[in-house]
């Protein structure tokens, strides 16, 4: 998919309209490593009749051994995720999760023997008695859960990594906010600004080509937080439209502490939008499809552009403020919003 070049000027940079520079939004797609169908940890071979030996390795005379060692036994050797019933095993006692059983075509990834339909009931029983820390404990989550409640918590854990908010590619990178800010700057080459006001000019030579055209992501730092300003063109039903919206680089509860406004206009007309930034927990597509932002119909956008209407020239201005502050109190003071 090809993306349009845009021209952008920020008032923060002190540039005039003659200092416009180009940005190509088509960047390489980062990838995670791929787990081969082989075990990353050693497993002791057992047979079906000796499942009790497995339990003896887990449960000693004084009860359960430290959770880390048991957790390793419950880790699938293929996907490395925790295994939940049904837990499968081969005739030699090597285990794996039900999802990966189909992926390895019914062949044990450790010893290559046929898996069949053998359940590891002993390991499933041990799992019922466990309480384990959230898998995001190394990112700061202090919670401990019964084994079968842990998965539900982890799906909504506030400490889980964030997905890359870049909209111009299917980027699979995840991480905490400082990591993603560096990733956006270094890998996606997005514009980075500081301050709670922004003033961007978007230029497109052929405004009638809007389908699947993601244009711009700008990251700016304000109030000690990071925000993503999106501007793009897409088809809304049969009508081509342009849309600008803001996302907060943090969780939804934190995002509600802030509000923002957007404005675009010319020739004595203007459109304004005011709302709450959406968390980057919500995907870019989800925010866009909910129409939660400033939407500009193409005819109106061309009217704002002036001239012969054959070139799009839009200036989008906006600001962010904390909820306890008055958005009508005049220009924000730089040291209060950075």
GROMACS .gro file of C-alpha atoms in nm:
model
  338
    1UNK     CA    1   0.000   0.000   0.000
    2UNK     CA    2   0.137   0.339  -0.095
    3UNK     CA    3   0.089   0.643   0.125
    4UNK     CA    4   0.075   1.008   0.027
    5UNK     CA    5   0.345   1.259   0.099
    6UNK     CA    6   0.233   1.547   0.314
    7UNK     CA    7   0.379   1.881   0.405
    8UNK     CA    8   0.361   1.991   0.765
    9UNK     CA    9   0.457   2.306   0.949
   10UNK     CA   10   0.442   2.343   1.326
   11UNK     CA   11   0.416   2.685   1.478
   12UNK     CA   12   0.639   2.561   1.756
   13UNK     CA   13   0.925   2.526   1.509
   14UNK     CA   14   0.904   2.892   1.412
   15UNK     CA   15   0.881   2.806   1.042
   16UNK     CA   16   0.678   2.994   0.786
   17UNK     CA   17   0.480   2.841   0.505
   18UNK     CA   18   0.783   2.852   0.278
   19UNK     CA   19   0.972   2.619   0.511
   20UNK     CA   20   0.754   2.319   0.442
   21UNK     CA   21   0.923   1.979   0.434
   22UNK     CA   22   0.808   1.643   0.303
   23UNK     CA   23   0.747   1.322   0.498
   24UNK     CA   24   0.716   0.981   0.340
   25UNK     CA   25   0.502   0.766   0.564
   26UNK     CA   26   0.588   0.431   0.405
   27UNK     CA   27   0.834   0.277   0.650
   28UNK     CA   28   0.966  -0.077   0.698
   29UNK     CA   29   0.754  -0.298   0.914
   30UNK     CA   30   0.930  -0.409   1.236
   31UNK     CA   31   0.874  -0.771   1.336
   32UNK     CA   32   0.908  -0.979   1.646
   33UNK     CA   33   1.110  -1.296   1.656
   34UNK     CA   34   0.942  -1.621   1.563
   35UNK     CA   35   0.934  -1.921   1.793
   36UNK     CA   36   1.028  -2.244   1.616
   37UNK     CA   37   0.847  -2.564   1.691
   38UNK     CA   38   1.105  -2.676   1.944
   39UNK     CA   39   1.132  -2.660   2.319
   40UNK     CA   40   1.328  -2.375   2.471
   41UNK     CA   41   1.358  -2.556   2.805
   42UNK     CA   42   1.463  -2.914   2.885
   43UNK     CA   43   1.188  -3.162   2.971
   44UNK     CA   44   1.237  -3.494   3.148
   45UNK     CA   45   1.095  -3.785   2.951
   46UNK     CA   46   0.820  -3.979   3.132
   47UNK     CA   47   0.555  -4.220   3.020
   48UNK     CA   48   0.184  -4.230   3.067
   49UNK     CA   49   0.203  -4.463   3.367
   50UNK     CA   50   0.445  -4.233   3.548
   51UNK     CA   51   0.246  -3.910   3.559
   52UNK     CA   52   0.277  -3.934   3.936
   53UNK     CA   53   0.653  -3.883   3.896
   54UNK     CA   54   0.579  -3.548   3.734
   55UNK     CA   55   0.366  -3.448   4.030
   56UNK     CA   56   0.640  -3.561   4.269
   57UNK     CA   57   0.878  -3.330   4.091
   58UNK     CA   58   0.634  -3.046   4.154
   59UNK     CA   59   0.492  -3.128   4.496
   60UNK     CA   60   0.738  -3.216   4.772
   61UNK     CA   61   0.692  -3.319   5.132
   62UNK     CA   62   0.616  -2.960   5.231
   63UNK     CA   63   0.381  -2.883   4.940
   64UNK     CA   64   0.422  -2.672   4.627
   65UNK     CA   65   0.773  -2.568   4.528
   66UNK     CA   66   0.840  -2.203   4.436
   67UNK     CA   67   0.596  -2.074   4.175
   68UNK     CA   68   0.866  -1.995   3.921
   69UNK     CA   69   0.963  -2.361   3.873
   70UNK     CA   70   0.601  -2.475   3.851
   71UNK     CA   71   0.528  -2.195   3.611
   72UNK     CA   72   0.802  -2.327   3.384
   73UNK     CA   73   0.638  -2.671   3.382
   74UNK     CA   74   0.313  -2.508   3.273
   75UNK     CA   75   0.481  -2.315   2.990
   76UNK     CA   76   0.406  -2.443   2.642
   77UNK     CA   77   0.735  -2.524   2.463
   78UNK     CA   78   0.600  -2.392   2.131
   79UNK     CA   79   0.432  -2.058   2.208
   80UNK     CA   80   0.585  -2.018   2.560
   81UNK     CA   81   0.245  -1.911   2.698
   82UNK     CA   82   0.091  -2.068   3.007
   83UNK     CA   83  -0.104  -2.386   2.930
   84UNK     CA   84  -0.470  -2.419   3.023
   85UNK     CA   85  -0.688  -2.732   2.993
   86UNK     CA   86  -0.687  -2.932   2.787
   87UNK     CA   87  -0.311  -2.981   2.831
   88UNK     CA   88  -0.185  -3.244   2.587
   89UNK     CA   89   0.111  -3.478   2.611
   90UNK     CA   90   0.287  -3.730   2.392
   91UNK     CA   91   0.352  -4.093   2.496
   92UNK     CA   92   0.687  -3.980   2.642
   93UNK     CA   93   0.523  -3.719   2.865
   94UNK     CA   94   0.618  -3.400   2.680
   95UNK     CA   95   0.339  -3.144   2.710
   96UNK     CA   96   0.202  -2.858   2.501
   97UNK     CA   97  -0.113  -2.645   2.483
   98UNK     CA   98  -0.419  -2.731   2.278
   99UNK     CA   99  -0.368  -2.438   2.038
  100UNK     CA  100  -0.017  -2.547   1.947
  101UNK     CA  101  -0.119  -2.913   1.913
  102UNK     CA  102  -0.287  -2.823   1.585
  103UNK     CA  103   0.006  -2.607   1.476
  104UNK     CA  104   0.257  -2.892   1.502
  105UNK     CA  105   0.034  -3.130   1.302
  106UNK     CA  106  -0.009  -3.373   1.592
  107UNK     CA  107   0.366  -3.431   1.625
  108UNK     CA  108   0.548  -3.371   1.955
  109UNK     CA  109   0.782  -3.071   1.911
  110UNK     CA  110   1.030  -3.222   2.158
  111UNK     CA  111   1.069  -3.589   2.056
  112UNK     CA  112   0.873  -3.592   1.726
  113UNK     CA  113   0.650  -3.880   1.836
  114UNK     CA  114   0.278  -3.880   1.759
  115UNK     CA  115   0.071  -3.683   2.010
  116UNK     CA  116  -0.261  -3.862   1.987
  117UNK     CA  117  -0.529  -3.745   2.231
  118UNK     CA  118  -0.355  -3.799   2.565
  119UNK     CA  119  -0.442  -3.547   2.835
  120UNK     CA  120  -0.192  -3.459   3.108
  121UNK     CA  121  -0.446  -3.472   3.390
  122UNK     CA  122  -0.180  -3.458   3.662
  123UNK     CA  123  -0.048  -3.122   3.540
  124UNK     CA  124  -0.402  -2.988   3.499
  125UNK     CA  125  -0.476  -3.088   3.859
  126UNK     CA  126  -0.161  -2.918   3.986
  127UNK     CA  127  -0.255  -2.600   3.799
  128UNK     CA  128  -0.583  -2.580   3.993
  129UNK     CA  129  -0.391  -2.542   4.321
  130UNK     CA  130  -0.155  -2.268   4.206
  131UNK     CA  131  -0.147  -1.896   4.267
  132UNK     CA  132   0.091  -1.718   4.032
  133UNK     CA  133   0.200  -1.358   3.973
  134UNK     CA  134   0.073  -1.168   3.671
  135UNK     CA  135   0.303  -1.222   3.374
  136UNK     CA  136   0.360  -0.847   3.371
  137UNK     CA  137   0.513  -0.849   3.719
  138UNK     CA  138   0.847  -0.737   3.573
  139UNK     CA  139   0.666  -0.430   3.434
  140UNK     CA  140   0.532  -0.341   3.779
  141UNK     CA  141   0.211  -0.542   3.835
  142UNK     CA  142   0.204  -0.664   4.199
  143UNK     CA  143  -0.102  -0.890   4.166
  144UNK     CA  144  -0.113  -1.265   4.236
  145UNK     CA  145  -0.403  -1.478   4.108
  146UNK     CA  146  -0.531  -1.834   4.110
  147UNK     CA  147  -0.398  -1.998   3.797
  148UNK     CA  148  -0.729  -2.001   3.611
  149UNK     CA  149  -0.805  -1.635   3.696
  150UNK     CA  150  -0.468  -1.508   3.584
  151UNK     CA  151  -0.543  -1.515   3.212
  152UNK     CA  152  -0.852  -1.293   3.244
  153UNK     CA  153  -0.659  -1.039   3.451
  154UNK     CA  154  -0.365  -1.029   3.209
  155UNK     CA  155  -0.595  -0.945   2.918
  156UNK     CA  156  -0.684  -0.616   3.092
  157UNK     CA  157  -0.380  -0.557   3.315
  158UNK     CA  158  -0.286  -0.190   3.335
  159UNK     CA  159   0.081  -0.288   3.320
  160UNK     CA  160   0.057  -0.482   2.994
  161UNK     CA  161   0.260  -0.339   2.704
  162UNK     CA  162   0.106  -0.100   2.454
  163UNK     CA  163   0.084  -0.160   2.080
  164UNK     CA  164   0.267   0.081   1.853
  165UNK     CA  165   0.020   0.363   1.770
  166UNK     CA  166   0.161   0.425   1.424
  167UNK     CA  167  -0.121   0.400   1.169
  168UNK     CA  168   0.070   0.393   0.843
  169UNK     CA  169   0.175   0.027   0.861
  170UNK     CA  170   0.089  -0.295   1.038
  171UNK     CA  171   0.357  -0.247   1.301
  172UNK     CA  172   0.380  -0.534   1.552
  173UNK     CA  173   0.610  -0.360   1.804
  174UNK     CA  174   0.489  -0.347   2.166
  175UNK     CA  175   0.637  -0.188   2.475
  176UNK     CA  176   0.599   0.072   2.747
  177UNK     CA  177   0.548   0.439   2.665
  178UNK     CA  178   0.915   0.552   2.676
  179UNK     CA  179   1.012   0.262   2.449
  180UNK     CA  180   0.733   0.341   2.200
  181UNK     CA  181   0.818   0.712   2.194
  182UNK     CA  182   1.177   0.624   2.099
  183UNK     CA  183   1.048   0.368   1.846
  184UNK     CA  184   0.818   0.625   1.680
  185UNK     CA  185   1.100   0.879   1.663
  186UNK     CA  186   1.378   0.646   1.545
  187UNK     CA  187   1.198   0.384   1.335
  188UNK     CA  188   0.891   0.564   1.198
  189UNK     CA  189   1.061   0.907   1.185
  190UNK     CA  190   0.752   1.090   1.313
  191UNK     CA  191   0.761   1.460   1.399
  192UNK     CA  192   0.819   1.520   1.771
  193UNK     CA  193   0.713   1.847   1.935
  194UNK     CA  194   0.682   1.993   2.284
  195UNK     CA  195   0.396   2.211   2.409
  196UNK     CA  196   0.021   2.206   2.453
  197UNK     CA  197  -0.065   2.395   2.132
  198UNK     CA  198  -0.009   2.285   1.776
  199UNK     CA  199  -0.049   2.434   1.431
  200UNK     CA  200  -0.004   2.204   1.134
  201UNK     CA  201  -0.049   2.261   0.763
  202UNK     CA  202  -0.139   1.966   0.543
  203UNK     CA  203  -0.091   1.985   0.167
  204UNK     CA  204  -0.197   1.732  -0.098
  205UNK     CA  205  -0.165   1.786  -0.473
  206UNK     CA  206  -0.450   1.550  -0.568
  207UNK     CA  207  -0.722   1.570  -0.301
  208UNK     CA  208  -0.953   1.333  -0.490
  209UNK     CA  209  -0.733   1.033  -0.409
  210UNK     CA  210  -0.827   0.959  -0.049
  211UNK     CA  211  -0.901   0.589  -0.024
  212UNK     CA  212  -0.666   0.410   0.219
  213UNK     CA  213  -0.444   0.717   0.242
  214UNK     CA  214  -0.304   0.749   0.593
  215UNK     CA  215  -0.123   1.078   0.610
  216UNK     CA  216   0.028   1.195   0.930
  217UNK     CA  217   0.116   1.110   1.288
  218UNK     CA  218   0.276   1.372   1.510
  219UNK     CA  219   0.381   1.305   1.869
  220UNK     CA  220   0.400   1.590   2.115
  221UNK     CA  221   0.496   1.612   2.481
  222UNK     CA  222   0.275   1.810   2.716
  223UNK     CA  223   0.199   1.801   3.091
  224UNK     CA  224   0.462   1.530   3.125
  225UNK     CA  225   0.262   1.302   2.891
  226UNK     CA  226   0.275   1.207   2.523
  227UNK     CA  227  -0.006   1.255   2.271
  228UNK     CA  228  -0.051   1.135   1.912
  229UNK     CA  229  -0.212   1.371   1.662
  230UNK     CA  230  -0.354   1.186   1.361
  231UNK     CA  231  -0.461   1.342   1.033
  232UNK     CA  232  -0.577   1.129   0.741
  233UNK     CA  233  -0.809   1.083   0.447
  234UNK     CA  234  -1.048   0.794   0.396
  235UNK     CA  235  -1.386   0.699   0.251
  236UNK     CA  236  -1.685   0.748   0.481
  237UNK     CA  237  -1.949   0.550   0.298
  238UNK     CA  238  -1.934   0.693  -0.054
  239UNK     CA  239  -1.798   1.029   0.058
  240UNK     CA  240  -1.426   1.109   0.084
  241UNK     CA  241  -1.345   1.286   0.409
  242UNK     CA  242  -1.049   1.414   0.610
  243UNK     CA  243  -1.022   1.353   0.982
  244UNK     CA  244  -0.804   1.477   1.268
  245UNK     CA  245  -0.807   1.325   1.616
  246UNK     CA  246  -0.592   1.288   1.924
  247UNK     CA  247  -0.483   0.978   2.115
  248UNK     CA  248  -0.325   0.967   2.459
  249UNK     CA  249  -0.019   0.751   2.515
  250UNK     CA  250  -0.144   0.585   2.833
  251UNK     CA  251  -0.450   0.414   2.975
  252UNK     CA  252  -0.811   0.527   2.938
  253UNK     CA  253  -0.843   0.643   3.300
  254UNK     CA  254  -0.545   0.876   3.255
  255UNK     CA  255  -0.674   0.999   2.918
  256UNK     CA  256  -0.991   1.131   3.087
  257UNK     CA  257  -0.779   1.384   3.276
  258UNK     CA  258  -0.725   1.576   2.953
  259UNK     CA  259  -0.932   1.751   2.688
  260UNK     CA  260  -0.839   1.890   2.350
  261UNK     CA  261  -0.976   2.113   2.075
  262UNK     CA  262  -0.917   2.120   1.700
  263UNK     CA  263  -1.001   2.392   1.451
  264UNK     CA  264  -0.979   2.427   1.074
  265UNK     CA  265  -1.109   2.712   0.858
  266UNK     CA  266  -1.060   2.989   0.605
  267UNK     CA  267  -1.259   3.251   0.413
  268UNK     CA  268  -1.455   3.352   0.722
  269UNK     CA  269  -1.567   2.993   0.800
  270UNK     CA  270  -1.436   2.741   1.050
  271UNK     CA  271  -1.506   2.400   1.194
  272UNK     CA  272  -1.418   2.316   1.555
  273UNK     CA  273  -1.404   1.998   1.759
  274UNK     CA  274  -1.364   1.948   2.132
  275UNK     CA  275  -1.332   1.616   2.307
  276UNK     CA  276  -1.131   1.381   2.526
  277UNK     CA  277  -0.830   1.206   2.374
  278UNK     CA  278  -0.869   0.833   2.332
  279UNK     CA  279  -0.617   0.597   2.485
  280UNK     CA  280  -0.382   0.413   2.248
  281UNK     CA  281  -0.533   0.100   2.405
  282UNK     CA  282  -0.804   0.169   2.145
  283UNK     CA  283  -0.667   0.097   1.801
  284UNK     CA  284  -0.629   0.372   1.546
  285UNK     CA  285  -0.894   0.204   1.330
  286UNK     CA  286  -1.140   0.181   1.621
  287UNK     CA  287  -1.110   0.553   1.693
  288UNK     CA  288  -1.138   0.645   1.327
  289UNK     CA  289  -1.442   0.426   1.265
  290UNK     CA  290  -1.619   0.569   1.571
  291UNK     CA  291  -1.583   0.917   1.410
  292UNK     CA  292  -1.445   1.049   1.740
  293UNK     CA  293  -1.267   1.353   1.601
  294UNK     CA  294  -1.283   1.647   1.362
  295UNK     CA  295  -1.429   1.527   1.029
  296UNK     CA  296  -1.406   1.754   0.724
  297UNK     CA  297  -1.604   1.679   0.409
  298UNK     CA  298  -1.395   1.709   0.092
  299UNK     CA  299  -1.597   1.997  -0.055
  300UNK     CA  300  -1.557   2.192   0.269
  301UNK     CA  301  -1.186   2.107   0.283
  302UNK     CA  302  -1.141   2.238  -0.074
  303UNK     CA  303  -1.336   2.552   0.014
  304UNK     CA  304  -1.098   2.610   0.306
  305UNK     CA  305  -0.807   2.553   0.067
  306UNK     CA  306  -0.908   2.843  -0.159
  307UNK     CA  307  -0.768   2.895  -0.508
  308UNK     CA  308  -0.891   2.668  -0.786
  309UNK     CA  309  -0.970   2.385  -0.540
  310UNK     CA  310  -0.730   2.151  -0.720
  311UNK     CA  311  -0.490   2.135  -0.426
  312UNK     CA  312  -0.564   2.067  -0.062
  313UNK     CA  313  -0.416   2.317   0.181
  314UNK     CA  314  -0.552   2.278   0.532
  315UNK     CA  315  -0.421   2.435   0.850
  316UNK     CA  316  -0.530   2.247   1.164
  317UNK     CA  317  -0.473   2.420   1.495
  318UNK     CA  318  -0.542   2.282   1.839
  319UNK     CA  319  -0.452   2.264   2.204
  320UNK     CA  320  -0.460   2.026   2.498
  321UNK     CA  321  -0.545   2.112   2.857
  322UNK     CA  322  -0.592   1.931   3.184
  323UNK     CA  323  -0.952   1.906   3.296
  324UNK     CA  324  -0.906   2.130   3.599
  325UNK     CA  325  -0.773   2.409   3.377
  326UNK     CA  326  -0.987   2.661   3.191
  327UNK     CA  327  -0.948   2.617   2.813
  328UNK     CA  328  -1.068   2.979   2.762
  329UNK     CA  329  -0.803   3.129   2.986
  330UNK     CA  330  -0.585   3.232   2.694
  331UNK     CA  331  -0.261   3.090   2.555
  332UNK     CA  332  -0.105   2.822   2.771
  333UNK     CA  333   0.225   2.890   2.944
  334UNK     CA  334   0.502   2.670   2.812
  335UNK     CA  335   0.638   2.558   3.151
  336UNK     CA  336   0.291   2.454   3.263
  337UNK     CA  337   0.226   2.216   2.975
  338UNK     CA  338   0.564   2.062   2.906
   0.00000   0.00000   0.00000
